[in-house]
XYZ file of C-alpha atoms in Angstrom:
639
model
C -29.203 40.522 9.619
C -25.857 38.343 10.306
C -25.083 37.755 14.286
C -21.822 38.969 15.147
C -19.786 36.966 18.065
C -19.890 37.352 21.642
C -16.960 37.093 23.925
C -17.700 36.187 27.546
C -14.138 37.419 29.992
C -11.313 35.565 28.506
C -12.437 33.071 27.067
C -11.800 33.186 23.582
C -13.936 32.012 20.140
C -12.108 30.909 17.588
C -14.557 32.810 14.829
C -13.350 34.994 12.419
C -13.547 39.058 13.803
C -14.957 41.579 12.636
C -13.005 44.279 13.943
C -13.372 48.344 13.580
C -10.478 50.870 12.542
C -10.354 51.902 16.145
C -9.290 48.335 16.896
C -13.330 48.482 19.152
C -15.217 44.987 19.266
C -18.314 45.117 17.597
C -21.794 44.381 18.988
C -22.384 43.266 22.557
C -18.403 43.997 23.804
C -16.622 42.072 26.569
C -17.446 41.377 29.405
C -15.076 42.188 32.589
C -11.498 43.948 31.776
C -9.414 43.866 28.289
C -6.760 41.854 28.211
C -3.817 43.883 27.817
C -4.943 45.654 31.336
C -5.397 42.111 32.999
C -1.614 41.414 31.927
C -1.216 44.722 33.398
C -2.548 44.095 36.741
C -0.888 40.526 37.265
C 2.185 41.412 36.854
C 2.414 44.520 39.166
C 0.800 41.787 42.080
C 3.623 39.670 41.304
C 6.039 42.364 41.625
C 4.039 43.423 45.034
C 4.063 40.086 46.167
C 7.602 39.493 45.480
C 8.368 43.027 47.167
C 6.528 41.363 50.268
C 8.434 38.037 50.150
C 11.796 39.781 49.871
C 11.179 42.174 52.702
C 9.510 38.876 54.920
C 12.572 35.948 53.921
C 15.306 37.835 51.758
C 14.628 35.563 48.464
C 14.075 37.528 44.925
C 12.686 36.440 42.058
C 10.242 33.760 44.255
C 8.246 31.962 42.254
C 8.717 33.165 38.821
C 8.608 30.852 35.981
C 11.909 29.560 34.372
C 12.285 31.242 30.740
C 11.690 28.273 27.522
C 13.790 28.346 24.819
C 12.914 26.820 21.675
C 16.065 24.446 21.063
C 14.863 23.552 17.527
C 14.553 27.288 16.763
C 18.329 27.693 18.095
C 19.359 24.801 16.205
C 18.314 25.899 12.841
C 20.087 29.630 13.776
C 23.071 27.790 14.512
C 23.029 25.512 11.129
C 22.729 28.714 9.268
C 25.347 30.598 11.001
C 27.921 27.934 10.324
C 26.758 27.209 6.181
C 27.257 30.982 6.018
C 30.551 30.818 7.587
C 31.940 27.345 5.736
C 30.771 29.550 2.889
C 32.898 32.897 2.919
C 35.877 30.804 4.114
C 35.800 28.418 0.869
C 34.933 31.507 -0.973
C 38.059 33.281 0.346
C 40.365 30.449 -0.181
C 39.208 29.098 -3.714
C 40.252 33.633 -4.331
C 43.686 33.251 -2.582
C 44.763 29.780 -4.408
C 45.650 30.353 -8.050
C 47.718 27.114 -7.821
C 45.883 23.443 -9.130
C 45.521 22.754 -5.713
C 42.473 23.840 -4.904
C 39.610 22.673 -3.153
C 36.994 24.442 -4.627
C 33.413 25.549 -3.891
C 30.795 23.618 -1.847
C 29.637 20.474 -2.923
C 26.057 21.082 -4.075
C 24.860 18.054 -1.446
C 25.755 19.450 1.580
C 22.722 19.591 3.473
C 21.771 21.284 7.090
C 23.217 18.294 8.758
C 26.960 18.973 7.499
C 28.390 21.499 9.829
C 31.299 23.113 8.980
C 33.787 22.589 6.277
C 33.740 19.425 4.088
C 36.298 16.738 4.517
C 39.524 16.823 2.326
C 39.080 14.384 -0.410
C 42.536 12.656 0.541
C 40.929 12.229 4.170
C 37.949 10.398 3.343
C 39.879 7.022 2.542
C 41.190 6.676 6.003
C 38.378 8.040 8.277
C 36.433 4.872 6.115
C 39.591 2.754 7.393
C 39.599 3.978 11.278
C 35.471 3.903 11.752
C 34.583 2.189 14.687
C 32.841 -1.181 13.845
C 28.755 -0.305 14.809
C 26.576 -3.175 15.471
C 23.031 -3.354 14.206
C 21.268 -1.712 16.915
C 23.554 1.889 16.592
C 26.176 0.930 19.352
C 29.688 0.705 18.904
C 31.242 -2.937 19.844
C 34.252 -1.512 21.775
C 35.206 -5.240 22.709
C 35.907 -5.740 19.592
C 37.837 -2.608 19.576
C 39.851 -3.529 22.862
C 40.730 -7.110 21.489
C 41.782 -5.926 18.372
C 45.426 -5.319 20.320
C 45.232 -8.778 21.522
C 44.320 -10.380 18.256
C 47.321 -8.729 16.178
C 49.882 -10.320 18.640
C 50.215 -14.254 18.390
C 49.834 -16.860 21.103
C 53.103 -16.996 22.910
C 52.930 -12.973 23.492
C 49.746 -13.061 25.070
C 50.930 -14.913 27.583
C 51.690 -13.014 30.457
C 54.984 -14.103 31.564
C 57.590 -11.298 31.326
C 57.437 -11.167 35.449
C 57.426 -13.063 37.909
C 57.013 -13.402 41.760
C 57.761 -16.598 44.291
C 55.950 -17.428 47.346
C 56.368 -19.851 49.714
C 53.661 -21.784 51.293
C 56.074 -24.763 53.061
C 58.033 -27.350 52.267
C 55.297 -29.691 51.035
C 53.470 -29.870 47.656
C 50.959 -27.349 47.186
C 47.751 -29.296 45.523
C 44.977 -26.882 45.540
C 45.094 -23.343 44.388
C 42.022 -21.010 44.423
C 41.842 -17.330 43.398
C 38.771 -15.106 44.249
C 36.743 -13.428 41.259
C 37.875 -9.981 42.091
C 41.324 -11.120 42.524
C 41.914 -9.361 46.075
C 42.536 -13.178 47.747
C 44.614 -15.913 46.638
C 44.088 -19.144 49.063
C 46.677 -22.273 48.895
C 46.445 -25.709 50.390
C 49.056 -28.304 50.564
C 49.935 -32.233 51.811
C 51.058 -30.544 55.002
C 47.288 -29.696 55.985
C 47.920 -25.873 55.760
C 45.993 -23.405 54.182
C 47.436 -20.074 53.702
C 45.755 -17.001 52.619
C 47.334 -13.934 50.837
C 45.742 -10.716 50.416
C 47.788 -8.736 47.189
C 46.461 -5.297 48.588
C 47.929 -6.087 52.399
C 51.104 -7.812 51.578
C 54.407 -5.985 50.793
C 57.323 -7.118 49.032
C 58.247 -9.993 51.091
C 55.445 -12.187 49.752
C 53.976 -13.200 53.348
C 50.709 -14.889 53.535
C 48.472 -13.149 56.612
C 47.049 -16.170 57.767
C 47.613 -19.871 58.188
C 45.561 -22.533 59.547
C 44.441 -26.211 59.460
C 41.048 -26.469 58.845
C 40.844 -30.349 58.467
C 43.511 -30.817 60.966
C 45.442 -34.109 60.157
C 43.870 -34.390 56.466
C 45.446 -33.275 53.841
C 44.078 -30.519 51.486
C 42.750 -32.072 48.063
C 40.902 -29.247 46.752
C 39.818 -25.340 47.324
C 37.597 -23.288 45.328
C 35.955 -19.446 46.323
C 32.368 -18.874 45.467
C 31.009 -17.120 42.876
C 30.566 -14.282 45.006
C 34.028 -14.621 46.777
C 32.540 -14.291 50.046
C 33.474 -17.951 51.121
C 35.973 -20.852 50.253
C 35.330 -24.592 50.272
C 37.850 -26.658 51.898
C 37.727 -30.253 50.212
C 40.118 -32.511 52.310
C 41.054 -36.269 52.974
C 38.551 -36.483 55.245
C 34.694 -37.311 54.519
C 33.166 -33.907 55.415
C 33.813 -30.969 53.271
C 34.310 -27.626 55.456
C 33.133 -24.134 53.889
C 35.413 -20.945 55.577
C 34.820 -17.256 55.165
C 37.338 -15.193 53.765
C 39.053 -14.682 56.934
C 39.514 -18.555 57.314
C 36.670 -18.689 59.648
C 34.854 -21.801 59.899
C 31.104 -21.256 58.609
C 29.764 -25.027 58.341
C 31.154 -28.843 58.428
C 29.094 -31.515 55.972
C 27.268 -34.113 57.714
C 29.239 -37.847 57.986
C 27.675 -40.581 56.170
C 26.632 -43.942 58.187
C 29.667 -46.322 56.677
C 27.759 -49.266 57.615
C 24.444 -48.344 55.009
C 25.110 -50.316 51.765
C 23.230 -47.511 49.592
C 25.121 -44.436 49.303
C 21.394 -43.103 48.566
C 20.510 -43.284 52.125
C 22.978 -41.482 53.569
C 23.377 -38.032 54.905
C 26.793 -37.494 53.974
C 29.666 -38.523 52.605
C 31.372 -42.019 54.139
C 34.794 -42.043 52.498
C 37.579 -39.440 51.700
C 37.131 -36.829 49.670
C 38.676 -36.568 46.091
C 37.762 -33.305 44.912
C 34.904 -30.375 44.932
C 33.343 -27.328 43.314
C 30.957 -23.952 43.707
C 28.317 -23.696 41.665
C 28.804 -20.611 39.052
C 25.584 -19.108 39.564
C 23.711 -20.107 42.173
C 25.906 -19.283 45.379
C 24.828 -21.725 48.239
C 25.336 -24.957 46.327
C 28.647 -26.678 45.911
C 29.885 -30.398 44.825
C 32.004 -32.971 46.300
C 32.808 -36.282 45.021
C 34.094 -39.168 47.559
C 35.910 -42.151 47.487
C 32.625 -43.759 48.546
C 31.383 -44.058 44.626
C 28.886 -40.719 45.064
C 28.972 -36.757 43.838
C 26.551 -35.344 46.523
C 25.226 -31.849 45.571
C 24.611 -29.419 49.017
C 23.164 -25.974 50.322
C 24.629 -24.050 52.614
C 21.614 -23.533 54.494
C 21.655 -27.446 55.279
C 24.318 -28.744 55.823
C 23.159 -31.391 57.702
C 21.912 -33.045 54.749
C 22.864 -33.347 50.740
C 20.395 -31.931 48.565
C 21.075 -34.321 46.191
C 23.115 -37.875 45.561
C 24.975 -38.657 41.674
C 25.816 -42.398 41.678
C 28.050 -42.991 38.482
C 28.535 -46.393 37.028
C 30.657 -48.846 34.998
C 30.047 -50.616 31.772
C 28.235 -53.410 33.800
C 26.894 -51.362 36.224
C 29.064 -51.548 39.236
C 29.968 -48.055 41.189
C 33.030 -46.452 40.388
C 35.302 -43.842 42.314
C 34.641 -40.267 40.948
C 38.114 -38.407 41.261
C 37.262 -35.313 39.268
C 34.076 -33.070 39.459
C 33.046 -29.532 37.836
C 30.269 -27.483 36.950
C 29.835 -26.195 33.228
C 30.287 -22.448 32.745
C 26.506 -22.073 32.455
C 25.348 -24.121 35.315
C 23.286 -27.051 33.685
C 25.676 -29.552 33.491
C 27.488 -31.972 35.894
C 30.329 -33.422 34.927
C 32.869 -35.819 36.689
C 35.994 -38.175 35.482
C 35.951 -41.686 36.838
C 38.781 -44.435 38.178
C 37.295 -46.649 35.144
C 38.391 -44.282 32.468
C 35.259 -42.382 31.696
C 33.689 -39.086 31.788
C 30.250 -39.056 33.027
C 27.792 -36.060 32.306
C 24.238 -35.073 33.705
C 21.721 -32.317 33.487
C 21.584 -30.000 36.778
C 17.799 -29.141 35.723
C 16.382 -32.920 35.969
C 16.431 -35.896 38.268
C 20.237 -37.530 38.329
C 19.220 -40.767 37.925
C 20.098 -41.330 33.839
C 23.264 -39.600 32.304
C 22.642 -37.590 29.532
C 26.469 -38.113 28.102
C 28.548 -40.458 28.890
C 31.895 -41.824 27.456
C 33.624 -44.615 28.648
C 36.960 -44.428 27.043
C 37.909 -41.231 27.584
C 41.247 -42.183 29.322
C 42.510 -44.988 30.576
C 40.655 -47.709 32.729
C 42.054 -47.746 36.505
C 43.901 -44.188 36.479
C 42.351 -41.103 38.069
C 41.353 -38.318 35.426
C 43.237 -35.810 38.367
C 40.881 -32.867 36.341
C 38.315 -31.880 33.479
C 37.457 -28.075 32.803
C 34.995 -26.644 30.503
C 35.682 -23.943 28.223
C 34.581 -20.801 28.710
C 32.024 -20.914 25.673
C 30.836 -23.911 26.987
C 31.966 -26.020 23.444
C 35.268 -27.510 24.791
C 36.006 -29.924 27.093
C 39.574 -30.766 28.217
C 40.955 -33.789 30.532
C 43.850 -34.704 32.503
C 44.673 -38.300 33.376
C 47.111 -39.946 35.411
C 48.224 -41.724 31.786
C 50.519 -38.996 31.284
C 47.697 -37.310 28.650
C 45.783 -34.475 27.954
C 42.648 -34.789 25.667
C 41.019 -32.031 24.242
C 37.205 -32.223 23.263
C 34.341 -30.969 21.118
C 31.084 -31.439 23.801
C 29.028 -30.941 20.044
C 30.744 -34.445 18.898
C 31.856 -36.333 22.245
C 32.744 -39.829 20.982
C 36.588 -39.221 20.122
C 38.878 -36.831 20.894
C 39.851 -33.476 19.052
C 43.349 -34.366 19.863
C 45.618 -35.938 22.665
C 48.799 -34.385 24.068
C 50.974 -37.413 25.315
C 54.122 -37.481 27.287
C 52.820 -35.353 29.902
C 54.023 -37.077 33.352
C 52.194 -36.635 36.307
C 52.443 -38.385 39.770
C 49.779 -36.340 41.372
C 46.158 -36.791 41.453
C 45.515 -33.034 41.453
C 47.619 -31.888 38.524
C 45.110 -29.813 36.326
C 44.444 -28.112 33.200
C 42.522 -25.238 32.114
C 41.447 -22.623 29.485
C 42.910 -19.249 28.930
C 40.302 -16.602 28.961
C 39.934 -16.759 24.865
C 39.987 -20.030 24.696
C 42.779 -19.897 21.714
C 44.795 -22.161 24.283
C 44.869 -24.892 26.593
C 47.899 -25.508 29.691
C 48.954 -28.049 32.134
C 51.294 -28.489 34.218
C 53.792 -31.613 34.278
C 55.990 -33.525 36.985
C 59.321 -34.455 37.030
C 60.937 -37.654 35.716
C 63.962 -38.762 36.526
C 65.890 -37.526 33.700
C 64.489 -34.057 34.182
C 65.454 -31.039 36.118
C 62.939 -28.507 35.910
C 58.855 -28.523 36.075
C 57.257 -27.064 33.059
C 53.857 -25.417 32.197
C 53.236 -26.355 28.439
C 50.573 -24.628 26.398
C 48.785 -25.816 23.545
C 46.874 -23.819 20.488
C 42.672 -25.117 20.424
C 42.875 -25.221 16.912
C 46.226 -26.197 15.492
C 46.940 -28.687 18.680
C 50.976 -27.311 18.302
C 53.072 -26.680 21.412
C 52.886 -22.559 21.656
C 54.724 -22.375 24.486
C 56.404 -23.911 28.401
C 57.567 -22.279 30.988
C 60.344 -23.353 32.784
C 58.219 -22.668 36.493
C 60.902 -24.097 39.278
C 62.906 -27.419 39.832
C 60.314 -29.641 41.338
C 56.576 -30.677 40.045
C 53.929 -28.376 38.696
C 50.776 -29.259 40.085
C 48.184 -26.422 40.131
C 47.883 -23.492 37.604
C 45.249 -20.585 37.285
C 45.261 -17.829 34.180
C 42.856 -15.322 35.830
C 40.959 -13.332 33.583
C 40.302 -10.113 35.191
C 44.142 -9.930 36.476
C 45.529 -11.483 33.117
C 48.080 -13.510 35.775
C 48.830 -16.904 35.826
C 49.393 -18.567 39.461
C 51.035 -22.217 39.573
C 51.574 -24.311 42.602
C 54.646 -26.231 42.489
C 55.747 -29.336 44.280
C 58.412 -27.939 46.852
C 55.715 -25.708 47.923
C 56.459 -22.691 46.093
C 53.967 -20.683 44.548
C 54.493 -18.560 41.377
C 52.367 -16.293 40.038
C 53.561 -14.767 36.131
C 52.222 -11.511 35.284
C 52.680 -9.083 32.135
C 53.862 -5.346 33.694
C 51.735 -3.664 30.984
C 48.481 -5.934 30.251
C 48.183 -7.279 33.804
C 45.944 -6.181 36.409
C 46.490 -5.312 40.262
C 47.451 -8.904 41.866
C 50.876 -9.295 42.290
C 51.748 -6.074 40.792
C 50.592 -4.181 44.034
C 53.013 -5.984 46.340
C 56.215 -5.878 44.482
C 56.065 -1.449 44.653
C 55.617 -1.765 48.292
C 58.830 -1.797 50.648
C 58.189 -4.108 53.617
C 58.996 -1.617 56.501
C 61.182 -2.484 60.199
C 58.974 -2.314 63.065
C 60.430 -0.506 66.467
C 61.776 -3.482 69.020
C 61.451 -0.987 71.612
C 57.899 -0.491 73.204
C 57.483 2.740 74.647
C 53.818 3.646 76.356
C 52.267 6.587 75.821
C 51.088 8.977 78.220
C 49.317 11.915 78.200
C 51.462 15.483 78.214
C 49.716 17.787 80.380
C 50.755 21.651 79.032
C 50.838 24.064 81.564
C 53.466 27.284 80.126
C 52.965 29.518 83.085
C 54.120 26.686 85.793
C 57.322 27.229 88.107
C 60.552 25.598 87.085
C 59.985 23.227 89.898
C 57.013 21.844 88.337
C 57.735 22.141 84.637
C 57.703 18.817 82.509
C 61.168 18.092 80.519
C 59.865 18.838 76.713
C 61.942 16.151 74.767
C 62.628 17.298 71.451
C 63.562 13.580 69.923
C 62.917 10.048 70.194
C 66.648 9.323 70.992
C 67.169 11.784 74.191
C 64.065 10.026 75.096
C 65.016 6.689 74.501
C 68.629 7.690 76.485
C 67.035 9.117 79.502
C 64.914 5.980 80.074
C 67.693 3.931 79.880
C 69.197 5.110 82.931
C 66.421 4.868 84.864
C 66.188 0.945 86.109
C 62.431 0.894 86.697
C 61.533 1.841 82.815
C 64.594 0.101 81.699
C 63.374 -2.840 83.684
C 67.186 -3.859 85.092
C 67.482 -6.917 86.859
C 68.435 -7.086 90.679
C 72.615 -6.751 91.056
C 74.193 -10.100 91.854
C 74.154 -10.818 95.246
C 77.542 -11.088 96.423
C 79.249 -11.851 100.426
C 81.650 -9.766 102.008
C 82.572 -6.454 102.799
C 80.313 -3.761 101.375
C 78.096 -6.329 99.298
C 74.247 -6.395 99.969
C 74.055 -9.707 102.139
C 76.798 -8.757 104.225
C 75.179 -5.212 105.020
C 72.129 -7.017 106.329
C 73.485 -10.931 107.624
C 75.315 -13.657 106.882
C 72.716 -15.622 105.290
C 70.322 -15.358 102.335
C 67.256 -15.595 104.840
C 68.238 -12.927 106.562
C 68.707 -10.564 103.535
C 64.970 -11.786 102.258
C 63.312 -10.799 105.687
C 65.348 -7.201 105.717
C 63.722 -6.375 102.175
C 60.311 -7.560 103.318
C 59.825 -4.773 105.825
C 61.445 -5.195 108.798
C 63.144 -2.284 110.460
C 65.413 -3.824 113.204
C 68.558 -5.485 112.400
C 68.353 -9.509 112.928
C 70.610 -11.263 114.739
C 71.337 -14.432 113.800
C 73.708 -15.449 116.634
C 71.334 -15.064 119.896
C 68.909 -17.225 121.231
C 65.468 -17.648 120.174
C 63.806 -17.910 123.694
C 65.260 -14.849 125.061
C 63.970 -12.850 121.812
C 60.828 -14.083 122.435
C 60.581 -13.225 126.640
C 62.214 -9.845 126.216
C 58.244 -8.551 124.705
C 56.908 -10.970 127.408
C 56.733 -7.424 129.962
C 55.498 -5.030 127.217
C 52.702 -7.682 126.105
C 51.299 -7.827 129.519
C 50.975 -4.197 129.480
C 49.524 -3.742 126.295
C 47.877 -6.548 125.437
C 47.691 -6.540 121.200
C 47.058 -10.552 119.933
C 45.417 -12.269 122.325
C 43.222 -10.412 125.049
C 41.037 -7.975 122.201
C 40.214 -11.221 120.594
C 38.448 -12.703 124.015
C 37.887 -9.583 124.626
C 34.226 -9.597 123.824
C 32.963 -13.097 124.988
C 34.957 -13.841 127.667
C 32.573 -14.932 130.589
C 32.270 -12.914 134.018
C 33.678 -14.105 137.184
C 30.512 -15.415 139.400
C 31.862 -17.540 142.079
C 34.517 -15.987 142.680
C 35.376 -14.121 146.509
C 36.634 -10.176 145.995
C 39.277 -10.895 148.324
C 40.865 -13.571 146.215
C 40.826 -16.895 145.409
C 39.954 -19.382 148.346
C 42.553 -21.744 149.753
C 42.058 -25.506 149.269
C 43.192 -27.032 151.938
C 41.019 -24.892 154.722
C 38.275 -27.462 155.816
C 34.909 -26.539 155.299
C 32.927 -24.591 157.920
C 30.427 -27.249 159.392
């Protein structure tokens, strides 16, 4: 005899059932209630508990269990609803047509994934044309998508130099230039040991800097440079100690001075000659470069400034020191570079000991001529240099020993004047001085792989010095030698900058100062006591004119004679001074002192104000003294 299953409450066995017409479990039944009734029973306690809970807070529906919906399920309804409707509609119009010109029934590959009707054959050429260019992991490279724009137009339009805006910093040259990351701050040093600070979201559309100061006092400015983060500026002057400022202009630290009487640069603290130039580096934000006339490149923290962190000591052919004029950081971080007075451009590696180069090239420019700058590229493969020779040399850091090419006949008389990279590296600028036959200071750009001329700009009618191409604003910013300072900007493919001060109107402040004061409201109060309400400014401004204490008018002339103030009160200036001090009674000038004096003599006796309550107090009691009066002297004594 077969046993049949047991099932204990509600738990289940998965065994096959043997089950009776009457829908009855055979053999031993189950234990405790079916369980259709349990469903029964649970959910009239929910609805008495959530009966309770509404009657207790106010909330329905507490505690109830969010509905699932199958989304696969929904999908597949949806997928059919649509084939079925792509369907009729082909069906309809393939009917209607009788022309040639027909598109015809489905394709037999359309599978659940196509939704909706099929492309037009005449329509699948130029979706293939217009795809978006995906990159191997699935997303789409809109870079490459944004460029594109850029790419179609050549060199000389994507400059952006269809405005321009002047600003004036002095009268002197401008020689350092320095432009935050974000492009909120532009900072500007000259020979005339100012620095001036501009802030593009502040200023209006007169172009006025918001603050100027002399950080190095009589030293002129040689370099500046914002951090990578923007939150400070290092102030590289003719002095030997570098200064970092916040971006208020705030002084934050002051580099150590070097002993000038050590022989080895190596055992100094600081710096013991003036500075030629200086740099942040791009990643980590408390270190920074200088380079000195002293023969060093001395690497610092901003947590010490008390002491370098480290000392570069460059060298000539036979091993003598040389002057470092130029310094910089590559765009990653692990290189130091700097241009020498002997011609040659020095590199080391920022992650070992500076003690051996690891490139160096000794005839980069000429020997005895300050490279005034060197800048890397911004993929890190070019390398471009500006020399006092009147040259610009482009190079290739993969093959270092000669030049890509050399741009000649570029003039320069300062030791600043630099060159740089535009932000696709396609081109390389400078600026260029004046010579005697010229009139105007140009900024010439050069193509990175042709080497031809794309481009100058004719900037002002004095030297160009300085020059930035930012690459989040798209604007270039030039410092000129009559201290003017230009920044070029494209109206549609520029960025904030300059192009939020020219829209702004700079606005006439009132001369007149007028202090507030509180208005006390009272409607119900008696004329008497009612305050004037003044509808305008100008009945105000009228009203307080003729009143001489809040228009502040000065005393009336002081005139003799008849009817004038110093004859009302004496003949004499003195006497008009001691009427207005307080006195009451009328002075005359023309009696005698003494008898002015004795006519109070009576009334002092008789109330006694100066003198007597002062003695009043301490004055010592008569002892000796008869009560009948004084005695006489000359009655002889009584024997």
């Amino acid at each position: 005899m077969s046993k049949k299953p047991i099932s204990f409450g509600k738990i289940t066995l998965n065994f096959q059932k043997e089950t009776s017409d009457n829908g009855a479990s055979s053999g031993f039944g189950t234990f405790g209630r079916p369980i259709q009734e349990q469903k029964e029973i649970e959910e009239l306690s929910d609805d008495l508990e959530n009966q309770h809970v509404h009657q207790v807070m106010g909330i329905k529906n507490f505690g109830k269990k969010a509905k699932n919906y199958d989304i696969e399920e929904m999908m597949e309804r949806a997928k059919k609803t649509a084939q079925e409707a792509a369907k009729k509609s082909m069906e309809s119009k393939s009917k209607e047509d009788d022309d040639g010109d027909v598109i015809g029934p489905l394709p037999p590959n359309l599978g659940h994934d196509d939704i909706g009707p099929p492309i037009p054959s005449n329509l699948i050429d130029k979706d293939k044309e217009n795809t978006i260019i995906t990159k191997q992991d699935g997303e789409d490279s809109y870079d490459e998508l944004s460029d594109s724009d850029d790419e179609e137009l050549p060199l000389e339009k994507q400059i952006p130099n269809t405005h321009e805006v002047e600003m004036h910093h002095g009268s002197k040259a401008v020689v350092a230039l320095a432009v935050d990351p974000s492009g909120a701050r532009l900072a500007t040093g000259s020979i005339d040991y100012d620095v001036s600070f501009w802030d593009f979201a502040g200023m209006d559309s007169s172009m006025r800097s918001f603050r100027t100061l002399q950080p190095c006092e009589n030293h002129p400015i040689r370099a500046l440079q914002y951090s990578a983060t923007g939150d400070s500026i290092l102030v590289v002057s003719g002095s030997a100690q570098a200064k970092v400022l916040d971006r208020d202009g705030f002084e934050v630290l002051e580099c150590v001075k070097g002993d000038q009487y050590i022989t080895d640069m190596a055992k100094t603290k600081g710096h013991t000659a003036a500075l030629n130039s200086g740099c942040w580096h791009p990643h980590i934000r408390e270190e920074f470069m200088t380079c000195s006339q002293d023969g060093t490149l001395r690497l610092w923290l901003t947590e010490n400034p008390k002491q370098h962190k480290s000392v570069i000591k460059p060298r000539q052919q036979g091993g003598l020191k040389t002057n470092p004029t130029a310094c910089a950081f590559s765009r990653d971080g692990n290189t130091v570079a700097c241009g020498c007075f002997d011609g040659s451009i020095q590199m080391w590696d920022h992650r070992k000991n500076f003690v051996n180069t690891s490139c160096v090239l000794r005839d980069a420019h000429q020997k005895q001529t300050e490279i005034s700058s060197i800048a890397f590229s911004y993929l890190g493969s070019y390398l471009a240099s500006r020399g006092n020779d009147d040259t610009l040399k482009l190079w290739d850091l993969r093959a270092f020993k000669k030049p890509l090419n050399i741009f000649s006949n570029l003039f320069s008389r300062y030791e600043q004047t630099d060159c740089n990279f535009s932000p696709d590296d396609t081109m390389v600028f400078t600026g260029e001085s004046l010579q005697r036959n010229q009139d105007v200071g140009q900024l010439l750009f050069y193509n990175t792989k042709t080497f031809e001329t794309v481009t100058s700009i004719e900037v002002t009618k004095s030297h160009v010095i300085k020059a930035i191409w930012h690459p989040k604003l798209n604007q270039i910013f030039i410092g000129c030698g009559n201290g003017v300072v230009k920044c070029y900007y494209d109206n549609k493919r520029s960025l904030r900058g300059a192009k939020l001060c020219i829209v702004k109107t700079h606005r006439k402040r009132q001369s007149v100062e007028v202090v507030s004061s509180q208005q006390i409201i009272t409607p119900h109060a008696l004329p008497l006591f009612k305050q004037e309400k003044l509808r305008t400014n100008k009945k105000k401004m009228e009203k307080e004119r003729l009143d001489p204490v809040k228009s502040r008018r000065p005393d009336l002339p002081i005139t003799s004679g008849q009817g004038g103030r110093v004859a009302a009160s004496g003949s004499t200036l003195s006497s008009f001074v001691i009427r207005n001090l307080g006195l009451s009674k009328r002075v005359n000038d023309e009696q005698d002192p003494r008898e002015a004096i004795l006519k109070y003599a009576k009334e002092a006796e008789e109330n006694p104000f100066w003198v007597s309550p002062a003695y009043k107090n301490t004055q010592p009691n008569t002892i000796f003294a008869d009560e009948d009066g004084p005695t006489d002297a000359k009655k002889p004594k009584s024997e």
